[in-house]
Coordinates of C-alpha atoms and ligand atoms in Angstrom, one line a residue:
M1 CA -7.3 -33.0 -5.2
N2 CA -7.5 -29.7 -7.1
E3 CA -4.1 -27.3 -6.0
R4 CA -5.2 -23.9 -4.3
P5 CA -5.2 -21.2 -6.6
L6 CA -2.2 -18.7 -6.8
L7 CA -4.1 -15.7 -5.1
M8 CA -2.4 -12.6 -7.5
I9 CA -5.1 -9.8 -6.8
P10 CA -3.5 -6.3 -5.3
G11 CA -4.5 -7.7 -1.7
P12 CA -4.9 -10.1 0.2
I13 CA -1.7 -11.6 -1.0
E14 CA -0.3 -14.9 -0.8
V15 CA 1.6 -14.5 2.7
S16 CA 4.8 -17.1 3.8
D17 CA 4.7 -20.3 5.6
A18 CA 6.0 -18.7 8.8
V19 CA 3.2 -16.2 8.9
V20 CA 0.8 -18.8 8.3
E21 CA 2.2 -20.9 11.5
A22 CA 2.5 -17.4 13.1
A23 CA -1.4 -16.8 13.0
A24 CA -2.5 -20.4 14.2
G25 CA -2.9 -21.5 17.7
P26 CA -5.4 -20.2 20.4
P27 CA -6.0 -16.7 20.7
P28 CA -3.6 -14.7 22.8
S29 CA -4.7 -12.9 25.8
H30 CA -3.6 -8.9 25.1
L31 CA -1.7 -9.1 27.9
A32 CA 0.5 -12.0 27.5
A33 CA 4.1 -11.7 27.8
D34 CA 4.6 -13.2 24.4
L35 CA 2.2 -11.0 22.8
V36 CA 3.7 -8.1 24.6
A37 CA 7.3 -9.0 23.2
D38 CA 5.9 -9.5 20.1
F39 CA 3.9 -6.0 20.0
A40 CA 6.5 -4.4 21.3
A41 CA 9.3 -5.8 18.3
A42 CA 6.5 -4.6 16.0
L43 CA 6.1 -1.6 16.8
R44 CA 10.3 -1.1 16.4
D45 CA 10.0 -2.8 13.4
M46 CA 7.5 -0.5 11.5
R47 CA 9.9 2.2 12.0
H48 CA 12.3 0.5 10.4
V49 CA 10.4 -0.8 7.7
W50 CA 8.2 2.9 7.5
L51 CA 12.0 4.4 7.2
A52 CA 10.8 6.4 9.9
G53 CA 12.6 8.7 12.5
P54 CA 12.7 7.4 16.5
D55 CA 10.0 10.1 17.5
A56 CA 7.5 8.8 14.9
Q57 CA 5.0 7.0 16.2
P58 CA 3.4 3.4 15.0
F59 CA 0.1 2.6 15.8
V60 CA -1.1 -0.8 15.5
V61 CA -5.4 -1.1 15.4
A62 CA -8.1 -3.8 14.5
G63 CA -9.0 -2.9 11.5
S64 CA -8.7 -2.2 8.0
G65 CA -7.3 0.0 5.6
T66 CA -10.1 1.8 5.1
L67 CA -10.0 2.6 8.9
A68 CA -6.1 3.7 9.2
M69 CA -7.3 6.6 6.9
E70 CA -10.4 7.3 8.7
M71 CA -7.7 7.9 11.7
A72 CA -4.9 9.9 9.1
A73 CA -8.4 12.1 8.4
T74 CA -10.0 12.7 11.9
N75 CA -6.6 13.3 13.6
L76 CA -4.9 15.9 11.7
V77 CA -8.4 18.2 10.4
D78 CA -10.6 20.0 11.8
P79 CA -14.1 20.6 10.2
G80 CA -13.4 24.1 8.4
D81 CA -9.6 23.6 7.9
V82 CA -8.9 23.2 4.2
A83 CA -7.7 19.8 2.7
V84 CA -5.2 18.7 -0.7
V85 CA -6.2 15.8 -2.0
V86 CA -4.2 14.8 -5.2
S87 CA -6.9 12.6 -6.7
T88 CA -5.2 9.4 -9.1
G89 CA -7.9 7.1 -8.8
W90 CA -10.8 5.5 -6.3
F91 CA -9.6 5.4 -3.3
S92 CA -8.2 8.8 -3.5
D93 CA -11.7 9.7 -4.2
R94 CA -12.7 7.9 -0.6
M95 CA -10.2 9.9 1.4
A96 CA -11.6 13.2 -0.5
E97 CA -14.8 11.9 1.0
M98 CA -13.6 11.1 4.5
L99 CA -12.7 14.3 4.8
R100 CA -15.8 16.0 3.4
R101 CA -17.6 13.9 6.4
R102 CA -15.1 15.3 8.7
G103 CA -16.2 19.0 7.7
A104 CA -12.9 19.8 5.9
Q105 CA -12.9 22.4 2.8
V106 CA -12.0 19.7 0.0
T107 CA -9.7 21.2 -2.6
E108 CA -9.6 17.5 -5.3
V109 CA -6.4 17.7 -7.4
R110 CA -7.5 15.4 -10.1
A111 CA -6.0 13.9 -13.3
P112 CA -7.3 12.0 -16.3
V113 CA -7.5 7.8 -15.5
G114 CA -4.4 6.5 -15.5
E115 CA -2.1 9.9 -15.1
V116 CA -1.1 12.1 -11.5
P117 CA -2.0 16.0 -11.7
P118 CA 1.1 18.0 -12.5
L119 CA 3.0 19.4 -9.4
E120 CA 2.7 23.1 -10.1
R121 CA -1.5 22.3 -9.9
V122 CA -0.7 20.9 -6.6
A123 CA 1.3 23.3 -5.2
E124 CA -1.0 25.7 -5.7
A125 CA -4.0 24.1 -4.2
A126 CA -1.8 23.5 -0.9
R127 CA -1.5 27.5 -0.4
G128 CA -3.2 28.0 3.3
A129 CA -4.2 23.9 3.6
R130 CA -4.1 22.2 6.9
A131 CA -3.1 18.8 4.8
L132 CA -2.3 17.5 1.7
F133 CA -3.3 13.5 1.4
A134 CA -2.4 11.0 -1.4
T135 CA -2.3 7.3 -2.4
H136 CA 0.7 6.1 -2.7
V137 CA -0.3 3.8 -5.1
D138 CA -4.2 3.9 -6.5
T139 CA -4.9 0.0 -6.6
S140 CA -7.7 1.2 -9.0
T141 CA -5.4 2.8 -11.7
G142 CA -2.3 1.4 -10.8
V143 CA -1.1 5.0 -10.8
R144 CA 1.8 5.8 -8.2
V145 CA 2.3 9.4 -7.1
D146 CA 6.0 10.6 -6.2
P147 CA 5.4 10.9 -2.6
Q148 CA 8.8 13.0 -2.2
A149 CA 7.9 15.7 -4.4
L150 CA 4.3 15.8 -2.7
A151 CA 6.0 15.8 1.1
A152 CA 8.0 18.7 -0.2
V153 CA 5.7 21.1 -1.5
A154 CA 3.1 20.4 1.6
A155 CA 5.9 21.1 4.1
E156 CA 6.8 24.3 1.6
H157 CA 3.6 25.9 2.2
G158 CA 3.1 24.6 5.7
A159 CA 0.7 21.8 5.1
L160 CA 0.9 17.8 6.4
S161 CA 1.9 15.2 4.4
V162 CA -0.5 12.0 4.7
F163 CA -0.1 9.2 1.9
D164 CA -2.2 6.3 1.9
G165 CA 0.6 3.2 1.6
V166 CA -2.2 0.6 1.2
C167 CA -0.8 -0.9 -2.0
A168 CA 2.7 0.7 -1.5
T169 CA 3.9 0.1 2.1
A170 CA 7.3 -2.3 2.3
A171 CA 7.0 -2.3 -1.5
E172 CA 7.9 0.8 -3.2
R173 CA 10.4 3.2 -1.9
F174 CA 9.4 5.5 1.3
E175 CA 11.6 7.3 3.1
M176 CA 9.3 8.7 5.5
A177 CA 11.9 10.3 8.1
A178 CA 14.4 11.6 5.3
W179 CA 11.1 13.3 3.1
G180 CA 9.3 14.6 6.0
A181 CA 6.1 12.9 5.4
D182 CA 3.8 13.4 8.5
V183 CA 1.8 10.1 7.8
Y184 CA 2.3 7.1 6.2
L185 CA -0.7 4.6 7.1
S186 CA -1.3 0.8 5.7
A187 CA -3.3 -2.1 6.4
S188 CA -2.0 -6.1 6.8
Q189 CA -3.4 -7.7 4.1
K190 CA -1.2 -6.4 1.0
A191 CA 2.8 -6.0 0.3
I192 CA 3.2 -6.3 4.2
G193 CA 2.0 -9.9 3.8
L194 CA -0.2 -10.7 6.7
P195 CA -4.2 -11.7 6.5
A196 CA -6.1 -8.8 6.7
G197 CA -7.2 -7.0 9.5
L198 CA -4.5 -4.8 10.8
A199 CA -4.8 -1.0 9.9
L200 CA -1.2 -0.2 10.8
V201 CA -0.1 4.0 11.0
V202 CA 2.8 5.7 11.8
A203 CA 2.8 9.6 12.3
G204 CA 5.6 11.9 12.7
P205 CA 6.1 14.4 15.5
R206 CA 3.9 17.4 13.6
A207 CA 1.4 14.9 13.2
L208 CA 1.1 13.9 16.6
A209 CA 0.9 17.6 17.0
A210 CA -1.8 18.4 15.0
R211 CA -4.0 16.2 17.0
Q212 CA -3.3 17.8 20.4
T213 CA -4.3 21.2 18.8
L214 CA -7.6 20.1 17.1
R215 CA -10.8 21.9 18.4
T216 CA -13.5 19.0 17.1
P217 CA -11.6 15.8 18.5
P218 CA -11.5 12.6 16.5
P219 CA -14.2 9.6 16.8
L220 CA -13.1 7.9 20.7
S221 CA -11.7 4.9 19.2
L222 CA -10.0 6.3 16.0
D223 CA -7.8 9.0 18.7
F224 CA -3.9 9.0 18.5
E225 CA -5.0 10.2 22.3
Q226 CA -6.2 7.2 23.2
W227 CA -4.2 5.2 21.3
L228 CA -0.7 6.8 22.3
P229 CA -0.6 5.6 25.8
V230 CA -1.6 1.7 24.1
M231 CA 1.3 2.2 22.2
R232 CA 3.7 3.2 24.1
G233 CA 2.8 1.1 26.8
Y234 CA 3.6 -2.0 24.5
E235 CA 6.6 -0.7 23.1
A236 CA 8.3 -0.4 26.9
G237 CA 6.5 -3.6 27.6
T238 CA 3.9 -2.3 30.4
P239 CA 0.5 -2.7 28.5
T240 CA -2.7 -1.0 28.7
Y241 CA -5.9 -1.9 28.0
F242 CA -8.0 1.0 25.4
A243 CA -9.7 -1.6 22.8
T244 CA -8.7 -5.5 22.7
P245 CA -6.1 -5.7 19.8
A246 CA -6.2 -8.4 17.1
T247 CA -4.1 -10.3 19.3
T248 CA -3.7 -13.2 16.7
L249 CA -2.4 -10.5 14.0
V250 CA 0.3 -9.4 16.4
R251 CA 2.4 -12.3 16.1
P252 CA 2.3 -12.6 12.5
L253 CA 3.1 -9.1 12.0
R254 CA 6.3 -9.5 14.1
V255 CA 6.9 -12.5 11.8
A256 CA 6.2 -10.3 8.5
L257 CA 8.5 -7.3 9.5
A258 CA 11.2 -9.5 10.2
E259 CA 10.9 -11.0 7.0
I260 CA 10.7 -8.0 5.5
L261 CA 13.7 -6.9 7.3
A262 CA 15.9 -10.0 7.0
G263 CA 19.8 -10.3 6.2
A264 CA 20.9 -6.5 6.0
E265 CA 20.5 -2.9 8.4
P266 CA 17.3 -1.5 7.9
A267 CA 18.3 1.0 5.1
A268 CA 19.9 -1.6 3.0
A269 CA 16.6 -4.6 3.7
M270 CA 14.5 -1.9 2.5
A271 CA 16.4 -1.1 -0.5
A272 CA 16.5 -4.4 -1.8
R273 CA 12.8 -4.7 -1.0
F274 CA 12.2 -2.1 -3.2
A275 CA 14.5 -3.2 -6.1
L276 CA 12.7 -6.5 -5.8
H277 CA 9.3 -5.2 -6.4
A278 CA 10.9 -2.7 -9.3
R279 CA 12.5 -5.5 -11.1
A280 CA 9.2 -8.1 -10.5
A281 CA 7.3 -5.2 -12.3
A282 CA 9.8 -4.9 -14.8
G283 CA 9.3 -8.5 -15.6
F284 CA 5.4 -8.1 -15.5
R285 CA 5.8 -5.6 -18.1
A286 CA 7.3 -7.0 -20.4
A287 CA 5.4 -10.0 -20.5
W288 CA 2.2 -7.1 -20.9
E289 CA 3.9 -6.1 -23.9
V290 CA 4.6 -9.4 -25.5
L291 CA 1.2 -10.4 -24.9
G292 CA -0.1 -7.5 -26.7
L293 CA -1.8 -6.0 -22.7
R294 CA -2.1 -2.2 -22.0
L295 CA -1.5 -0.8 -18.7
V296 CA -3.5 1.9 -17.2
P297 CA -0.8 4.8 -16.3
R298 CA 0.1 6.3 -18.9
T299 CA 4.1 6.1 -18.6
A300 CA 6.5 3.7 -16.8
D301 CA 7.3 6.8 -14.1
V302 CA 3.8 6.2 -13.0
A303 CA 3.1 2.8 -12.9
A304 CA 3.1 1.3 -9.6
H305 CA 5.5 -1.8 -8.6
T306 CA 3.1 -3.3 -6.9
L307 CA 0.5 -4.4 -9.5
S308 CA -0.2 -4.0 -12.9
A309 CA -3.5 -2.1 -14.0
L310 CA -4.2 -3.3 -17.6
Y311 CA -6.6 -2.6 -20.4
L312 CA -8.9 -5.6 -21.7
P313 CA -7.7 -6.0 -25.0
D314 CA -10.6 -5.5 -27.8
G315 CA -13.1 -8.3 -28.5
V316 CA -12.3 -9.4 -24.6
D317 CA -14.9 -8.9 -21.8
A318 CA -15.0 -8.8 -18.5
T319 CA -14.8 -12.2 -17.7
L320 CA -11.1 -12.6 -18.5
P321 CA -11.0 -13.0 -14.8
G322 CA -12.5 -16.1 -14.1
A323 CA -10.8 -17.8 -17.1
I324 CA -7.7 -17.1 -15.9
R325 CA -9.1 -18.6 -12.3
E326 CA -9.5 -21.7 -14.5
R327 CA -6.0 -21.3 -15.2
G328 CA -4.8 -21.8 -11.3
V329 CA -4.4 -17.8 -10.6
V330 CA -7.3 -15.5 -9.1
V331 CA -6.7 -12.2 -10.2
A332 CA -8.9 -9.1 -10.1
G333 CA -11.5 -7.4 -12.2
G334 CA -11.3 -3.5 -12.8
L335 CA -12.8 -1.2 -9.7
H336 CA -12.5 2.5 -11.3
P337 CA -15.8 3.0 -12.4
E338 CA -14.5 4.6 -15.5
I339 CA -12.8 1.6 -16.3
R340 CA -14.4 -1.1 -14.4
A341 CA -15.6 -3.4 -17.9
R342 CA -13.0 -2.6 -19.7
S343 CA -10.2 -3.3 -17.5
F344 CA -8.5 -6.0 -15.1
R345 CA -5.2 -5.9 -12.6
V346 CA -2.8 -8.6 -11.4
G347 CA -1.5 -8.1 -8.0
H348 CA 2.3 -8.8 -7.9
M349 CA 3.8 -7.9 -4.3
G350 CA 5.5 -9.8 -1.1
H351 CA 6.6 -13.0 -0.3
V352 CA 5.2 -14.3 -4.0
L353 CA 8.2 -12.1 -5.5
N354 CA 10.4 -15.0 -4.3
R355 CA 8.4 -17.9 -6.0
P356 CA 9.8 -17.3 -9.8
E357 CA 8.0 -20.2 -10.9
A358 CA 4.9 -18.7 -9.3
L359 CA 5.3 -15.2 -11.3
A360 CA 5.5 -17.1 -14.3
R361 CA 2.8 -19.3 -13.9
T362 CA 0.6 -16.6 -13.3
V363 CA 1.9 -14.7 -16.9
A364 CA 1.1 -18.0 -18.0
A365 CA -2.0 -18.3 -17.1
V366 CA -3.0 -14.5 -18.7
G367 CA -1.3 -15.2 -21.7
G368 CA -3.5 -19.3 -21.8
A369 CA -6.4 -17.5 -21.4
L370 CA -6.1 -14.7 -23.7
A371 CA -4.6 -17.2 -26.4
D372 CA -8.5 -19.3 -25.5
R373 CA -10.1 -16.0 -26.7
G374 CA -8.8 -16.3 -30.1
L375 CA -5.9 -13.7 -29.9
Q376 CA -2.6 -14.7 -31.2
V377 CA -0.1 -14.3 -28.6
D378 CA 3.5 -16.1 -27.7
V379 CA 2.7 -17.4 -23.9
E380 CA 6.0 -18.4 -24.3
A381 CA 7.9 -15.4 -25.4
A382 CA 5.9 -13.7 -22.8
V383 CA 7.7 -16.0 -20.0
A384 CA 10.6 -15.7 -21.4
A385 CA 10.9 -12.0 -21.6
A386 CA 9.6 -11.4 -17.9
S387 CA 11.9 -14.6 -17.2
A388 CA 15.2 -12.7 -18.2
L389 CA 14.4 -9.7 -16.5
W390 CA 13.3 -11.6 -13.1
E391 CA 16.7 -13.2 -13.2
A392 CA 18.7 -10.2 -13.7
P393 CA 20.7 -8.8 -10.2
L394 CA 18.7 -6.0 -8.1
Q395 CA 19.2 -2.7 -9.3
G396 CA 20.0 0.4 -6.7
T397 CA 19.7 -1.4 -3.6
T398 CA 20.4 1.6 -1.4
V399 CA 18.1 4.0 -0.6
G400 CA 19.0 8.0 0.0
G401 CA 19.4 8.8 -3.9
R402 CA 16.7 9.9 -6.0
G403 CA 16.2 7.2 -9.1
S404 CA 17.4 4.2 -6.6
A405 CA 15.9 1.3 -6.3
E406 CA 13.8 2.3 -10.3
A407 CA 13.2 -0.6 -12.7
P408 CA 16.1 -1.9 -14.8
Ligands
PMP501 N1 -6.3 2.4 -0.3 C1 -5.4 1.7 -0.7 C2 -4.8 2.6 -2.0 C3 -6.0 0.1 -1.2 O1 -5.6 -1.1 -2.4 C4 -7.4 0.0 -0.4 C5 -7.8 -1.8 -0.7 N2 -7.7 -2.0 -1.8 C6 -8.1 0.6 0.8 C7 -6.9 1.8 1.0 C8 -8.9 0.4 1.5 O2 -8.1 -0.6 2.0 P1 -9.5 -2.2 3.2 O3 -9.7 -2.5 2.0 O4 -8.3 -2.7 4.0 O5 -10.2 -0.8 3.7

């Protein structure tokens, strides 16, 4: 029997056995006592994983990351409001389109593929804006922004700050309370380590207040005000109904969040988690360098830790992911329209980072596929370069200081 291929795309990802087990079995009622307990624990743990304050409100709603984005776009911004989008790729463009459909006046602050726009340009655009939106890691370019700096710029101009963490949450450093970010939205199928199906949003007090002052309410199914009593009810053990939650995914959510937070108090657990992803990314970068592959992000400081977006080498076409798949590892093709045919992407986030042999297998599969195309590559050296970093002690395992949890 063929071994199951290793899933190394930037979501959905490999999940833990405990999560698979928690997702098995007959679907629970949305009012079952066990389900309510799991829901309450998951909501509490979301605040910890998001490093959010006690006054922040987590929302768990059936849907994908796109729905979480739409919740943010429609609960915070009225038609006619100015919204700034820091554009670092295809998902930022999606957010801008959602905001335009909401009737907002959208200012996009764009950068060439692989770059982040300068902060001064963002600050200029933020003047008079109701909200600033940015994609923490844009999965189409592998570019990571600095949410701390962007949240500060937004706050300086009295604008709300909203971050799409779909490809970042629970992997890239994010301190929602300390940085004063207003919304951090995500989805279940990436670094959080679940199957797809849950939109996960944490809204701070200013964001909740902003919803209350809207002149044009959001679509009913996305409305913070409709979901608030439901989330508060689950957390207090007194559930109410608005729309049926994805009950099969609630226990897995509790399990996955508990795995992320295991073994230390939340700040330390999250710092270690961010450091783990930084170290994994450093190892992959070392391997790519040996294999002669170039990252789409122009500089290391804007390169995501959750995935590598890579240019295809000269003479290698977009069938490379298929050849890597033949070697038992599933990676993704290019996504951003400007570089779709010239790039491919390897995800490296979540539970799989605890399996160095799976990471080494990924490097070997990429290297082997390149060798098959006639490139002179030293696959063993690439695996060795990565492994040396993956075996190094974790760097910077505290939160609260700039530059902690960075790549070694
Ligand atoms: N934002 C980012 C950064 C993403 O990577 C994705 C999914 N790849 C989305 C939003 C949309 O999420 P979904 O596909 O779950 O709707």
